[in-house]
Amino acid sequence: QKEVEQDPGPLSVPEGAIVSLNCTYSNSAFQYFMWYRQYSRKGPELLMYTYSSGNKEDGRFTAQVDKSSKYISLFIRDSQPSDSATYLCAAVHGSSNTGKLIFGQGTTLQVKP
Amino acid sequence: GAGVSQSPRYKVAKRGQDVALRCDPISGHVSLFWYQQALGQGPEFLTYFQNEAQLDKSGLPSDRFFAERPEGSVSTLKIQRTQQEDSAVYLCASSLAQVEQFFGPGTRLTVL
């Protein structure tokens, strides 16, 4: 079993929809949780990260972590065709002295005009 | 300033050949990471440098993989005697504070 699990999709939504992307994790030692966006043939781009539990909002994006259920979510409001990409969740051990990221498989999102 | 750059962007190798992949991190970033991303998968950690010191190489899949960062800036990932299972995108990331890692575009390696 992978430490971070993510449904690969694909997920297809109409423009303007609210998108919910989710991951689960198994290691209680994870303290930092990230969301990356990856366009085809590009490197991952950091969208946002949170420390421990709680919510964080940045424009149309909201990240949510529930440590009690080991659940990570990313919500995208008013989705745009330019949001079409693969979304990767990742986690870091709180005691890590390297900061190595443990990624999920990635969810492919298509926003149709 | 400029982001993380990697070269070459694409590399085709015959099985058994040695390859060298280069990473130029963001200037001033002391932390440098290499990840391997297979098709349809998330990146997987290979190795980590803090300046010139390789502090974690636990993700290197075999002794055919070797990474160096001799002057604490540019890094090279070398794969000896390439195998078909080495075909993947190799991503480099750099960071000031470890948590926020900035990725390069990757090198897509195809082993025939």
mmCIF file with all atom_site columns, C-alpha atoms in Angstrom:
data_model
loop_
_atom_site.group_PDB
_atom_site.id
_atom_site.type_symbol
_atom_site.label_atom_id
_atom_site.label_alt_id
_atom_site.label_comp_id
_atom_site.label_asym_id
_atom_site.label_entity_id
_atom_site.label_seq_id
_atom_site.pdbx_PDB_ins_code
_atom_site.Cartn_x
_atom_site.Cartn_y
_atom_site.Cartn_z
_atom_site.occupancy
_atom_site.B_iso_or_equiv
_atom_site.pdbx_formal_charge
_atom_site.auth_seq_id
_atom_site.auth_comp_id
_atom_site.auth_asym_id
_atom_site.auth_atom_id
_atom_site.pdbx_PDB_model_num
ATOM 1   C CA . GLN A 1 1   ? 0.000   0.000  0.000   1.00 0.00 ? 1   GLN A CA 1
ATOM 2   C CA . LYS A 1 2   ? 1.306   3.434  -0.930  1.00 0.00 ? 2   LYS A CA 1
ATOM 3   C CA . GLU A 1 3   ? 1.658   6.016  1.835   1.00 0.00 ? 3   GLU A CA 1
ATOM 4   C CA . VAL A 1 4   ? -0.370  8.540  -0.182  1.00 0.00 ? 4   VAL A CA 1
ATOM 5   C CA . GLU A 1 5   ? -3.295  7.337  -2.291  1.00 0.00 ? 5   GLU A CA 1
ATOM 6   C CA . GLN A 1 6   ? -5.035  9.348  -4.981  1.00 0.00 ? 6   GLN A CA 1
ATOM 7   C CA . ASP A 1 7   ? -7.716  8.410  -7.488  1.00 0.00 ? 7   ASP A CA 1
ATOM 8   C CA . PRO A 1 8   ? -6.145  8.875  -10.951 1.00 0.00 ? 8   PRO A CA 1
ATOM 9   C CA . GLY A 1 9   ? -9.444  9.844  -12.585 1.00 0.00 ? 9   GLY A CA 1
ATOM 10  C CA . PRO A 1 10  ? -9.815  11.197 -15.182 1.00 0.00 ? 10  PRO A CA 1
ATOM 11  C CA . LEU A 1 11  ? -12.243 13.765 -13.850 1.00 0.00 ? 11  LEU A CA 1
ATOM 12  C CA . SER A 1 12  ? -14.200 15.794 -16.394 1.00 0.00 ? 12  SER A CA 1
ATOM 13  C CA . VAL A 1 13  ? -16.287 18.831 -15.401 1.00 0.00 ? 13  VAL A CA 1
ATOM 14  C CA . PRO A 1 14  ? -17.947 21.746 -17.216 1.00 0.00 ? 14  PRO A CA 1
ATOM 15  C CA . GLU A 1 15  ? -16.452 25.208 -16.990 1.00 0.00 ? 15  GLU A CA 1
ATOM 16  C CA . GLY A 1 16  ? -17.552 27.030 -13.850 1.00 0.00 ? 16  GLY A CA 1
ATOM 17  C CA . ALA A 1 17  ? -18.038 23.882 -11.779 1.00 0.00 ? 17  ALA A CA 1
ATOM 18  C CA . ILE A 1 18  ? -16.608 23.368 -8.311  1.00 0.00 ? 18  ILE A CA 1
ATOM 19  C CA . VAL A 1 19  ? -13.970 20.669 -8.377  1.00 0.00 ? 19  VAL A CA 1
ATOM 20  C CA . SER A 1 20  ? -13.069 18.470 -5.422  1.00 0.00 ? 20  SER A CA 1
ATOM 21  C CA . LEU A 1 21  ? -9.802  16.535 -5.519  1.00 0.00 ? 21  LEU A CA 1
ATOM 22  C CA . ASN A 1 22  ? -8.918  14.157 -2.712  1.00 0.00 ? 22  ASN A CA 1
ATOM 23  C CA . CYS A 1 23  ? -6.136  12.051 -1.257  1.00 0.00 ? 23  CYS A CA 1
ATOM 24  C CA . THR A 1 24  ? -5.792  9.738  1.686   1.00 0.00 ? 24  THR A CA 1
ATOM 25  C CA . TYR A 1 25  ? -2.615  8.924  3.553   1.00 0.00 ? 25  TYR A CA 1
ATOM 26  C CA . SER A 1 26  ? -1.543  6.277  5.999   1.00 0.00 ? 26  SER A CA 1
ATOM 27  C CA . ASN A 1 27  ? 1.406   7.724  7.912   1.00 0.00 ? 27  ASN A CA 1
ATOM 28  C CA . SER A 1 28  ? 0.477   9.696  11.028  1.00 0.00 ? 28  SER A CA 1
ATOM 29  C CA . ALA A 1 29  ? 3.916   11.335 11.008  1.00 0.00 ? 29  ALA A CA 1
ATOM 30  C CA . PHE A 1 30  ? 3.046   13.444 7.963   1.00 0.00 ? 30  PHE A CA 1
ATOM 31  C CA . GLN A 1 31  ? 2.782   17.112 8.952   1.00 0.00 ? 31  GLN A CA 1
ATOM 32  C CA . TYR A 1 32  ? 3.078   19.087 5.702   1.00 0.00 ? 32  TYR A CA 1
ATOM 33  C CA . PHE A 1 33  ? 0.661   18.586 2.853   1.00 0.00 ? 33  PHE A CA 1
ATOM 34  C CA . MET A 1 34  ? 1.080   20.011 -0.616  1.00 0.00 ? 34  MET A CA 1
ATOM 35  C CA . TRP A 1 35  ? -0.834  20.318 -3.843  1.00 0.00 ? 35  TRP A CA 1
ATOM 36  C CA . TYR A 1 36  ? 1.048   20.511 -7.117  1.00 0.00 ? 36  TYR A CA 1
ATOM 37  C CA . ARG A 1 37  ? -0.349  21.109 -10.597 1.00 0.00 ? 37  ARG A CA 1
ATOM 38  C CA . GLN A 1 38  ? 1.389   19.476 -13.552 1.00 0.00 ? 38  GLN A CA 1
ATOM 39  C CA . TYR A 1 39  ? 0.650   20.341 -17.153 1.00 0.00 ? 39  TYR A CA 1
ATOM 40  C CA . SER A 1 40  ? 1.527   17.843 -19.845 1.00 0.00 ? 40  SER A CA 1
ATOM 41  C CA . ARG A 1 41  ? 5.288   17.574 -20.416 1.00 0.00 ? 41  ARG A CA 1
ATOM 42  C CA . LYS A 1 42  ? 6.012   20.131 -17.692 1.00 0.00 ? 42  LYS A CA 1
ATOM 43  C CA . GLY A 1 43  ? 7.357   19.876 -14.156 1.00 0.00 ? 43  GLY A CA 1
ATOM 44  C CA . PRO A 1 44  ? 5.040   20.046 -11.130 1.00 0.00 ? 44  PRO A CA 1
ATOM 45  C CA . GLU A 1 45  ? 4.145   23.561 -9.956  1.00 0.00 ? 45  GLU A CA 1
ATOM 46  C CA . LEU A 1 46  ? 3.437   24.172 -6.272  1.00 0.00 ? 46  LEU A CA 1
ATOM 47  C CA . LEU A 1 47  ? -0.103  25.516 -5.743  1.00 0.00 ? 47  LEU A CA 1
ATOM 48  C CA . MET A 1 48  ? -0.193  25.634 -1.963  1.00 0.00 ? 48  MET A CA 1
ATOM 49  C CA . TYR A 1 49  ? 0.758   23.789 1.170   1.00 0.00 ? 49  TYR A CA 1
ATOM 50  C CA . THR A 1 50  ? -0.619  23.467 4.667   1.00 0.00 ? 50  THR A CA 1
ATOM 51  C CA . TYR A 1 51  ? 0.892   22.498 7.960   1.00 0.00 ? 51  TYR A CA 1
ATOM 52  C CA . SER A 1 52  ? -1.028  19.986 10.069  1.00 0.00 ? 52  SER A CA 1
ATOM 53  C CA . SER A 1 53  ? -4.832  20.249 10.035  1.00 0.00 ? 53  SER A CA 1
ATOM 54  C CA . GLY A 1 54  ? -7.011  23.071 8.800   1.00 0.00 ? 54  GLY A CA 1
ATOM 55  C CA . ASN A 1 55  ? -7.893  25.061 5.720   1.00 0.00 ? 55  ASN A CA 1
ATOM 56  C CA . LYS A 1 56  ? -5.921  27.383 3.503   1.00 0.00 ? 56  LYS A CA 1
ATOM 57  C CA . GLU A 1 57  ? -7.364  29.541 0.748   1.00 0.00 ? 57  GLU A CA 1
ATOM 58  C CA . ASP A 1 58  ? -5.646  31.173 -2.207  1.00 0.00 ? 58  ASP A CA 1
ATOM 59  C CA . GLY A 1 59  ? -7.900  32.755 -4.786  1.00 0.00 ? 59  GLY A CA 1
ATOM 60  C CA . ARG A 1 60  ? -10.090 30.059 -6.335  1.00 0.00 ? 60  ARG A CA 1
ATOM 61  C CA . PHE A 1 61  ? -8.190  27.288 -4.541  1.00 0.00 ? 61  PHE A CA 1
ATOM 62  C CA . THR A 1 62  ? -8.821  25.918 -1.043  1.00 0.00 ? 62  THR A CA 1
ATOM 63  C CA . ALA A 1 63  ? -6.742  23.178 0.562   1.00 0.00 ? 63  ALA A CA 1
ATOM 64  C CA . GLN A 1 64  ? -8.109  21.213 3.477   1.00 0.00 ? 64  GLN A CA 1
ATOM 65  C CA . VAL A 1 65  ? -6.455  18.680 5.762   1.00 0.00 ? 65  VAL A CA 1
ATOM 66  C CA . ASP A 1 66  ? -8.281  16.435 8.217   1.00 0.00 ? 66  ASP A CA 1
ATOM 67  C CA . LYS A 1 67  ? -5.653  14.581 10.238  1.00 0.00 ? 67  LYS A CA 1
ATOM 68  C CA . SER A 1 68  ? -8.228  12.613 12.205  1.00 0.00 ? 68  SER A CA 1
ATOM 69  C CA . SER A 1 69  ? -9.358  10.858 9.027   1.00 0.00 ? 69  SER A CA 1
ATOM 70  C CA . LYS A 1 70  ? -6.038  11.227 7.156   1.00 0.00 ? 70  LYS A CA 1
ATOM 71  C CA . TYR A 1 71  ? -7.800  13.002 4.321   1.00 0.00 ? 71  TYR A CA 1
ATOM 72  C CA . ILE A 1 72  ? -6.471  15.797 2.086   1.00 0.00 ? 72  ILE A CA 1
ATOM 73  C CA . SER A 1 73  ? -8.646  17.848 -0.251  1.00 0.00 ? 73  SER A CA 1
ATOM 74  C CA . LEU A 1 74  ? -8.248  20.563 -2.849  1.00 0.00 ? 74  LEU A CA 1
ATOM 75  C CA . PHE A 1 75  ? -11.273 22.547 -3.983  1.00 0.00 ? 75  PHE A CA 1
ATOM 76  C CA . ILE A 1 76  ? -11.272 24.645 -7.138  1.00 0.00 ? 76  ILE A CA 1
ATOM 77  C CA . ARG A 1 77  ? -14.069 27.180 -7.507  1.00 0.00 ? 77  ARG A CA 1
ATOM 78  C CA . ASP A 1 78  ? -15.260 28.546 -10.850 1.00 0.00 ? 78  ASP A CA 1
ATOM 79  C CA . SER A 1 79  ? -13.093 26.055 -12.729 1.00 0.00 ? 79  SER A CA 1
ATOM 80  C CA . GLN A 1 80  ? -11.572 27.217 -16.008 1.00 0.00 ? 80  GLN A CA 1
ATOM 81  C CA . PRO A 1 81  ? -10.321 25.258 -19.056 1.00 0.00 ? 81  PRO A CA 1
ATOM 82  C CA . SER A 1 82  ? -6.826  26.436 -18.094 1.00 0.00 ? 82  SER A CA 1
ATOM 83  C CA . ASP A 1 83  ? -7.184  24.380 -14.886 1.00 0.00 ? 83  ASP A CA 1
ATOM 84  C CA . SER A 1 84  ? -7.053  21.216 -17.014 1.00 0.00 ? 84  SER A CA 1
ATOM 85  C CA . ALA A 1 85  ? -3.960  19.403 -15.736 1.00 0.00 ? 85  ALA A CA 1
ATOM 86  C CA . THR A 1 86  ? -2.845  16.627 -13.419 1.00 0.00 ? 86  THR A CA 1
ATOM 87  C CA . TYR A 1 87  ? -3.099  17.487 -9.733  1.00 0.00 ? 87  TYR A CA 1
ATOM 88  C CA . LEU A 1 88  ? -0.651  15.831 -7.365  1.00 0.00 ? 88  LEU A CA 1
ATOM 89  C CA . CYS A 1 89  ? -0.988  15.716 -3.612  1.00 0.00 ? 89  CYS A CA 1
ATOM 90  C CA . ALA A 1 90  ? 2.142   15.201 -1.539  1.00 0.00 ? 90  ALA A CA 1
ATOM 91  C CA . ALA A 1 91  ? 3.143   14.913 2.095   1.00 0.00 ? 91  ALA A CA 1
ATOM 92  C CA . VAL A 1 92  ? 6.269   15.356 4.197   1.00 0.00 ? 92  VAL A CA 1
ATOM 93  C CA . HIS A 1 93  ? 7.154   13.735 7.487   1.00 0.00 ? 93  HIS A CA 1
ATOM 94  C CA . GLY A 1 94  ? 7.164   16.230 10.337  1.00 0.00 ? 94  GLY A CA 1
ATOM 95  C CA . SER A 1 95  ? 10.489  14.939 11.597  1.00 0.00 ? 95  SER A CA 1
ATOM 96  C CA . SER A 1 96  ? 12.091  14.698 8.183   1.00 0.00 ? 96  SER A CA 1
ATOM 97  C CA . ASN A 1 97  ? 15.517  16.258 7.952   1.00 0.00 ? 97  ASN A CA 1
ATOM 98  C CA . THR A 1 98  ? 15.412  16.130 4.178   1.00 0.00 ? 98  THR A CA 1
ATOM 99  C CA . GLY A 1 99  ? 11.931  17.320 3.274   1.00 0.00 ? 99  GLY A CA 1
ATOM 100 C CA . LYS A 1 100 ? 11.449  14.578 0.707   1.00 0.00 ? 100 LYS A CA 1
ATOM 101 C CA . LEU A 1 101 ? 7.986   14.612 -0.792  1.00 0.00 ? 101 LEU A CA 1
ATOM 102 C CA . ILE A 1 102 ? 5.799   11.513 -0.870  1.00 0.00 ? 102 ILE A CA 1
ATOM 103 C CA . PHE A 1 103 ? 3.421   11.914 -3.815  1.00 0.00 ? 103 PHE A CA 1
ATOM 104 C CA . GLY A 1 104 ? 0.094   10.428 -4.716  1.00 0.00 ? 104 GLY A CA 1
ATOM 105 C CA . GLN A 1 105 ? -0.469  9.076  -8.205  1.00 0.00 ? 105 GLN A CA 1
ATOM 106 C CA . GLY A 1 106 ? -2.068  12.286 -9.457  1.00 0.00 ? 106 GLY A CA 1
ATOM 107 C CA . THR A 1 107 ? -5.616  13.023 -10.666 1.00 0.00 ? 107 THR A CA 1
ATOM 108 C CA . THR A 1 108 ? -6.144  14.152 -14.253 1.00 0.00 ? 108 THR A CA 1
ATOM 109 C CA . LEU A 1 109 ? -8.697  16.958 -14.505 1.00 0.00 ? 109 LEU A CA 1
ATOM 110 C CA . GLN A 1 110 ? -10.361 18.190 -17.681 1.00 0.00 ? 110 GLN A CA 1
ATOM 111 C CA . VAL A 1 111 ? -12.487 21.325 -17.590 1.00 0.00 ? 111 VAL A CA 1
ATOM 112 C CA . LYS A 1 112 ? -14.646 21.561 -20.695 1.00 0.00 ? 112 LYS A CA 1
ATOM 113 C CA . PRO A 1 113 ? -15.613 24.989 -22.103 1.00 0.00 ? 113 PRO A CA 1
ATOM 114 C CA . GLY B 2 1   ? 14.976  35.121 -11.584 1.00 0.00 ? 1   GLY B CA 1
ATOM 115 C CA . ALA B 2 2   ? 15.296  31.973 -13.636 1.00 0.00 ? 2   ALA B CA 1
ATOM 116 C CA . GLY B 2 3   ? 13.709  28.764 -12.455 1.00 0.00 ? 3   GLY B CA 1
ATOM 117 C CA . VAL B 2 4   ? 15.203  25.285 -12.269 1.00 0.00 ? 4   VAL B CA 1
ATOM 118 C CA . SER B 2 5   ? 16.573  24.156 -15.608 1.00 0.00 ? 5   SER B CA 1
ATOM 119 C CA . GLN B 2 6   ? 17.357  20.634 -16.744 1.00 0.00 ? 6   GLN B CA 1
ATOM 120 C CA . SER B 2 7   ? 19.188  19.268 -19.738 1.00 0.00 ? 7   SER B CA 1
ATOM 121 C CA . PRO B 2 8   ? 18.754  17.505 -21.981 1.00 0.00 ? 8   PRO B CA 1
ATOM 122 C CA . ARG B 2 9   ? 14.963  17.720 -22.116 1.00 0.00 ? 9   ARG B CA 1
ATOM 123 C CA . TYR B 2 10  ? 14.797  14.424 -24.014 1.00 0.00 ? 10  TYR B CA 1
ATOM 124 C CA . LYS B 2 11  ? 17.272  11.573 -24.115 1.00 0.00 ? 11  LYS B CA 1
ATOM 125 C CA . VAL B 2 12  ? 17.083  8.308  -26.021 1.00 0.00 ? 12  VAL B CA 1
ATOM 126 C CA . ALA B 2 13  ? 19.571  5.656  -25.017 1.00 0.00 ? 13  ALA B CA 1
ATOM 127 C CA . LYS B 2 14  ? 20.215  2.132  -26.150 1.00 0.00 ? 14  LYS B CA 1
ATOM 128 C CA . ARG B 2 15  ? 20.055  -0.457 -23.423 1.00 0.00 ? 15  ARG B CA 1
ATOM 129 C CA . GLY B 2 16  ? 23.438  -0.693 -21.740 1.00 0.00 ? 16  GLY B CA 1
ATOM 130 C CA . GLN B 2 17  ? 24.495  2.879  -22.450 1.00 0.00 ? 17  GLN B CA 1
ATOM 131 C CA . ASP B 2 18  ? 25.448  5.320  -19.703 1.00 0.00 ? 18  ASP B CA 1
ATOM 132 C CA . VAL B 2 19  ? 23.557  8.629  -19.444 1.00 0.00 ? 19  VAL B CA 1
ATOM 133 C CA . ALA B 2 20  ? 24.125  11.866 -17.530 1.00 0.00 ? 20  ALA B CA 1
ATOM 134 C CA . LEU B 2 21  ? 21.308  14.253 -16.675 1.00 0.00 ? 21  LEU B CA 1
ATOM 135 C CA . ARG B 2 22  ? 22.008  17.801 -15.559 1.00 0.00 ? 22  ARG B CA 1
ATOM 136 C CA . CYS B 2 23  ? 20.149  20.070 -13.163 1.00 0.00 ? 23  CYS B CA 1
ATOM 137 C CA . ASP B 2 24  ? 20.739  23.801 -12.644 1.00 0.00 ? 24  ASP B CA 1
ATOM 138 C CA . PRO B 2 25  ? 18.898  24.838 -9.465  1.00 0.00 ? 25  PRO B CA 1
ATOM 139 C CA . ILE B 2 26  ? 17.599  28.277 -8.603  1.00 0.00 ? 26  ILE B CA 1
ATOM 140 C CA . SER B 2 27  ? 20.526  30.447 -7.531  1.00 0.00 ? 27  SER B CA 1
ATOM 141 C CA . GLY B 2 28  ? 21.057  30.357 -3.783  1.00 0.00 ? 28  GLY B CA 1
ATOM 142 C CA . HIS B 2 29  ? 18.945  27.267 -3.136  1.00 0.00 ? 29  HIS B CA 1
ATOM 143 C CA . VAL B 2 30  ? 20.903  24.967 -0.855  1.00 0.00 ? 30  VAL B CA 1
ATOM 144 C CA . SER B 2 31  ? 18.556  21.989 -1.097  1.00 0.00 ? 31  SER B CA 1
ATOM 145 C CA . LEU B 2 32  ? 18.356  19.910 -4.263  1.00 0.00 ? 32  LEU B CA 1
ATOM 146 C CA . PHE B 2 33  ? 16.224  16.850 -4.913  1.00 0.00 ? 33  PHE B CA 1
ATOM 147 C CA . TRP B 2 34  ? 15.973  14.292 -7.703  1.00 0.00 ? 34  TRP B CA 1
ATOM 148 C CA . TYR B 2 35  ? 12.712  12.439 -8.387  1.00 0.00 ? 35  TYR B CA 1
ATOM 149 C CA . GLN B 2 36  ? 11.732  9.780  -10.915 1.00 0.00 ? 36  GLN B CA 1
ATOM 150 C CA . GLN B 2 37  ? 8.274   9.921  -12.506 1.00 0.00 ? 37  GLN B CA 1
ATOM 151 C CA . ALA B 2 38  ? 7.021   6.885  -14.390 1.00 0.00 ? 38  ALA B CA 1
ATOM 152 C CA . LEU B 2 39  ? 4.220   7.322  -16.917 1.00 0.00 ? 39  LEU B CA 1
ATOM 153 C CA . GLY B 2 40  ? 0.899   7.920  -15.196 1.00 0.00 ? 40  GLY B CA 1
ATOM 154 C CA . GLN B 2 41  ? 2.447   7.972  -11.721 1.00 0.00 ? 41  GLN B CA 1
ATOM 155 C CA . GLY B 2 42  ? 3.449   10.583 -9.196  1.00 0.00 ? 42  GLY B CA 1
ATOM 156 C CA . PRO B 2 43  ? 7.123   11.470 -8.759  1.00 0.00 ? 43  PRO B CA 1
ATOM 157 C CA . GLU B 2 44  ? 9.173   9.213  -6.491  1.00 0.00 ? 44  GLU B CA 1
ATOM 158 C CA . PHE B 2 45  ? 12.085  10.475 -4.427  1.00 0.00 ? 45  PHE B CA 1
ATOM 159 C CA . LEU B 2 46  ? 15.573  9.434  -5.484  1.00 0.00 ? 46  LEU B CA 1
ATOM 160 C CA . THR B 2 47  ? 18.090  11.529 -3.576  1.00 0.00 ? 47  THR B CA 1
ATOM 161 C CA . TYR B 2 48  ? 18.674  14.779 -1.670  1.00 0.00 ? 48  TYR B CA 1
ATOM 162 C CA . PHE B 2 49  ? 21.585  17.205 -1.396  1.00 0.00 ? 49  PHE B CA 1
ATOM 163 C CA . GLN B 2 50  ? 22.183  19.987 1.061   1.00 0.00 ? 50  GLN B CA 1
ATOM 164 C CA . ASN B 2 51  ? 24.838  22.090 -0.621  1.00 0.00 ? 51  ASN B CA 1
ATOM 165 C CA . GLU B 2 52  ? 27.410  19.543 -1.826  1.00 0.00 ? 52  GLU B CA 1
ATOM 166 C CA . ALA B 2 53  ? 26.551  16.901 0.755   1.00 0.00 ? 53  ALA B CA 1
ATOM 167 C CA . GLN B 2 54  ? 24.337  14.014 -0.329  1.00 0.00 ? 54  GLN B CA 1
ATOM 168 C CA . LEU B 2 55  ? 22.314  13.481 2.830   1.00 0.00 ? 55  LEU B CA 1
ATOM 169 C CA . ASP B 2 56  ? 19.785  10.956 1.581   1.00 0.00 ? 56  ASP B CA 1
ATOM 170 C CA . LYS B 2 57  ? 20.127  8.508  -1.283  1.00 0.00 ? 57  LYS B CA 1
ATOM 171 C CA . SER B 2 58  ? 17.597  6.009  -0.019  1.00 0.00 ? 58  SER B CA 1
ATOM 172 C CA . GLY B 2 59  ? 15.441  6.264  -3.149  1.00 0.00 ? 59  GLY B CA 1
ATOM 173 C CA . LEU B 2 60  ? 18.109  5.348  -5.689  1.00 0.00 ? 60  LEU B CA 1
ATOM 174 C CA . PRO B 2 61  ? 16.801  2.082  -7.187  1.00 0.00 ? 61  PRO B CA 1
ATOM 175 C CA . SER B 2 62  ? 20.156  0.400  -7.745  1.00 0.00 ? 62  SER B CA 1
ATOM 176 C CA . ASP B 2 63  ? 23.885  0.953  -7.662  1.00 0.00 ? 63  ASP B CA 1
ATOM 177 C CA . ARG B 2 64  ? 23.659  1.870  -11.347 1.00 0.00 ? 64  ARG B CA 1
ATOM 178 C CA . PHE B 2 65  ? 22.298  5.254  -10.243 1.00 0.00 ? 65  PHE B CA 1
ATOM 179 C CA . PHE B 2 66  ? 24.707  7.874  -8.994  1.00 0.00 ? 66  PHE B CA 1
ATOM 180 C CA . ALA B 2 67  ? 24.234  11.565 -8.246  1.00 0.00 ? 67  ALA B CA 1
ATOM 181 C CA . GLU B 2 68  ? 26.666  14.330 -7.438  1.00 0.00 ? 68  GLU B CA 1
ATOM 182 C CA . ARG B 2 69  ? 26.710  18.048 -6.697  1.00 0.00 ? 69  ARG B CA 1
ATOM 183 C CA . PRO B 2 70  ? 30.415  18.773 -6.259  1.00 0.00 ? 70  PRO B CA 1
ATOM 184 C CA . GLU B 2 71  ? 30.256  22.557 -5.816  1.00 0.00 ? 71  GLU B CA 1
ATOM 185 C CA . GLY B 2 72  ? 26.874  22.804 -4.169  1.00 0.00 ? 72  GLY B CA 1
ATOM 186 C CA . SER B 2 73  ? 25.162  24.188 -7.258  1.00 0.00 ? 73  SER B CA 1
ATOM 187 C CA . VAL B 2 74  ? 24.743  22.168 -10.467 1.00 0.00 ? 74  VAL B CA 1
ATOM 188 C CA . SER B 2 75  ? 23.898  18.503 -9.986  1.00 0.00 ? 75  SER B CA 1
ATOM 189 C CA . THR B 2 76  ? 24.282  15.527 -12.271 1.00 0.00 ? 76  THR B CA 1
ATOM 190 C CA . LEU B 2 77  ? 22.346  12.269 -12.116 1.00 0.00 ? 77  LEU B CA 1
ATOM 191 C CA . LYS B 2 78  ? 24.187  9.447  -13.828 1.00 0.00 ? 78  LYS B CA 1
ATOM 192 C CA . ILE B 2 79  ? 22.688  6.128  -14.802 1.00 0.00 ? 79  ILE B CA 1
ATOM 193 C CA . GLN B 2 80  ? 25.071  3.383  -15.853 1.00 0.00 ? 80  GLN B CA 1
ATOM 194 C CA . ARG B 2 81  ? 24.187  0.455  -18.092 1.00 0.00 ? 81  ARG B CA 1
ATOM 195 C CA . THR B 2 82  ? 20.655  1.725  -18.679 1.00 0.00 ? 82  THR B CA 1
ATOM 196 C CA . GLN B 2 83  ? 17.763  -0.739 -18.669 1.00 0.00 ? 83  GLN B CA 1
ATOM 197 C CA . GLN B 2 84  ? 14.290  -0.408 -20.170 1.00 0.00 ? 84  GLN B CA 1
ATOM 198 C CA . GLU B 2 85  ? 12.784  -0.012 -16.698 1.00 0.00 ? 85  GLU B CA 1
ATOM 199 C CA . ASP B 2 86  ? 14.830  3.180  -16.291 1.00 0.00 ? 86  ASP B CA 1
ATOM 200 C CA . SER B 2 87  ? 12.582  4.875  -18.879 1.00 0.00 ? 87  SER B CA 1
ATOM 201 C CA . ALA B 2 88  ? 10.873  7.721  -17.027 1.00 0.00 ? 88  ALA B CA 1
ATOM 202 C CA . VAL B 2 89  ? 10.914  11.468 -16.517 1.00 0.00 ? 89  VAL B CA 1
ATOM 203 C CA . TYR B 2 90  ? 13.657  12.557 -14.146 1.00 0.00 ? 90  TYR B CA 1
ATOM 204 C CA . LEU B 2 91  ? 12.722  15.683 -12.217 1.00 0.00 ? 91  LEU B CA 1
ATOM 205 C CA . CYS B 2 92  ? 14.999  17.967 -10.295 1.00 0.00 ? 92  CYS B CA 1
ATOM 206 C CA . ALA B 2 93  ? 13.730  20.331 -7.589  1.00 0.00 ? 93  ALA B CA 1
ATOM 207 C CA . SER B 2 94  ? 15.459  22.964 -5.497  1.00 0.00 ? 94  SER B CA 1
ATOM 208 C CA . SER B 2 95  ? 14.474  24.683 -2.302  1.00 0.00 ? 95  SER B CA 1
ATOM 209 C CA . LEU B 2 96  ? 15.509  27.255 0.258   1.00 0.00 ? 96  LEU B CA 1
ATOM 210 C CA . ALA B 2 97  ? 13.388  25.836 3.032   1.00 0.00 ? 97  ALA B CA 1
ATOM 211 C CA . GLN B 2 98  ? 12.913  22.174 2.001   1.00 0.00 ? 98  GLN B CA 1
ATOM 212 C CA . VAL B 2 99  ? 9.126   22.299 2.191   1.00 0.00 ? 99  VAL B CA 1
ATOM 213 C CA . GLU B 2 100 ? 8.629   24.578 -0.825  1.00 0.00 ? 100 GLU B CA 1
ATOM 214 C CA . GLN B 2 101 ? 10.278  22.722 -3.659  1.00 0.00 ? 101 GLN B CA 1
ATOM 215 C CA . PHE B 2 102 ? 10.457  24.217 -7.139  1.00 0.00 ? 102 PHE B CA 1
ATOM 216 C CA . PHE B 2 103 ? 10.639  21.728 -9.972  1.00 0.00 ? 103 PHE B CA 1
ATOM 217 C CA . GLY B 2 104 ? 12.370  21.852 -13.299 1.00 0.00 ? 104 GLY B CA 1
ATOM 218 C CA . PRO B 2 105 ? 10.727  20.676 -16.550 1.00 0.00 ? 105 PRO B CA 1
ATOM 219 C CA . GLY B 2 106 ? 12.300  17.238 -16.298 1.00 0.00 ? 106 GLY B CA 1
ATOM 220 C CA . THR B 2 107 ? 14.353  15.052 -18.603 1.00 0.00 ? 107 THR B CA 1
ATOM 221 C CA . ARG B 2 108 ? 12.370  12.381 -20.428 1.00 0.00 ? 108 ARG B CA 1
ATOM 222 C CA . LEU B 2 109 ? 14.587  9.301  -20.745 1.00 0.00 ? 109 LEU B CA 1
ATOM 223 C CA . THR B 2 110 ? 13.655  6.538  -23.163 1.00 0.00 ? 110 THR B CA 1
ATOM 224 C CA . VAL B 2 111 ? 15.737  3.367  -23.129 1.00 0.00 ? 111 VAL B CA 1
ATOM 225 C CA . LEU B 2 112 ? 15.356  1.205  -26.223 1.00 0.00 ? 112 LEU B CA 1
#
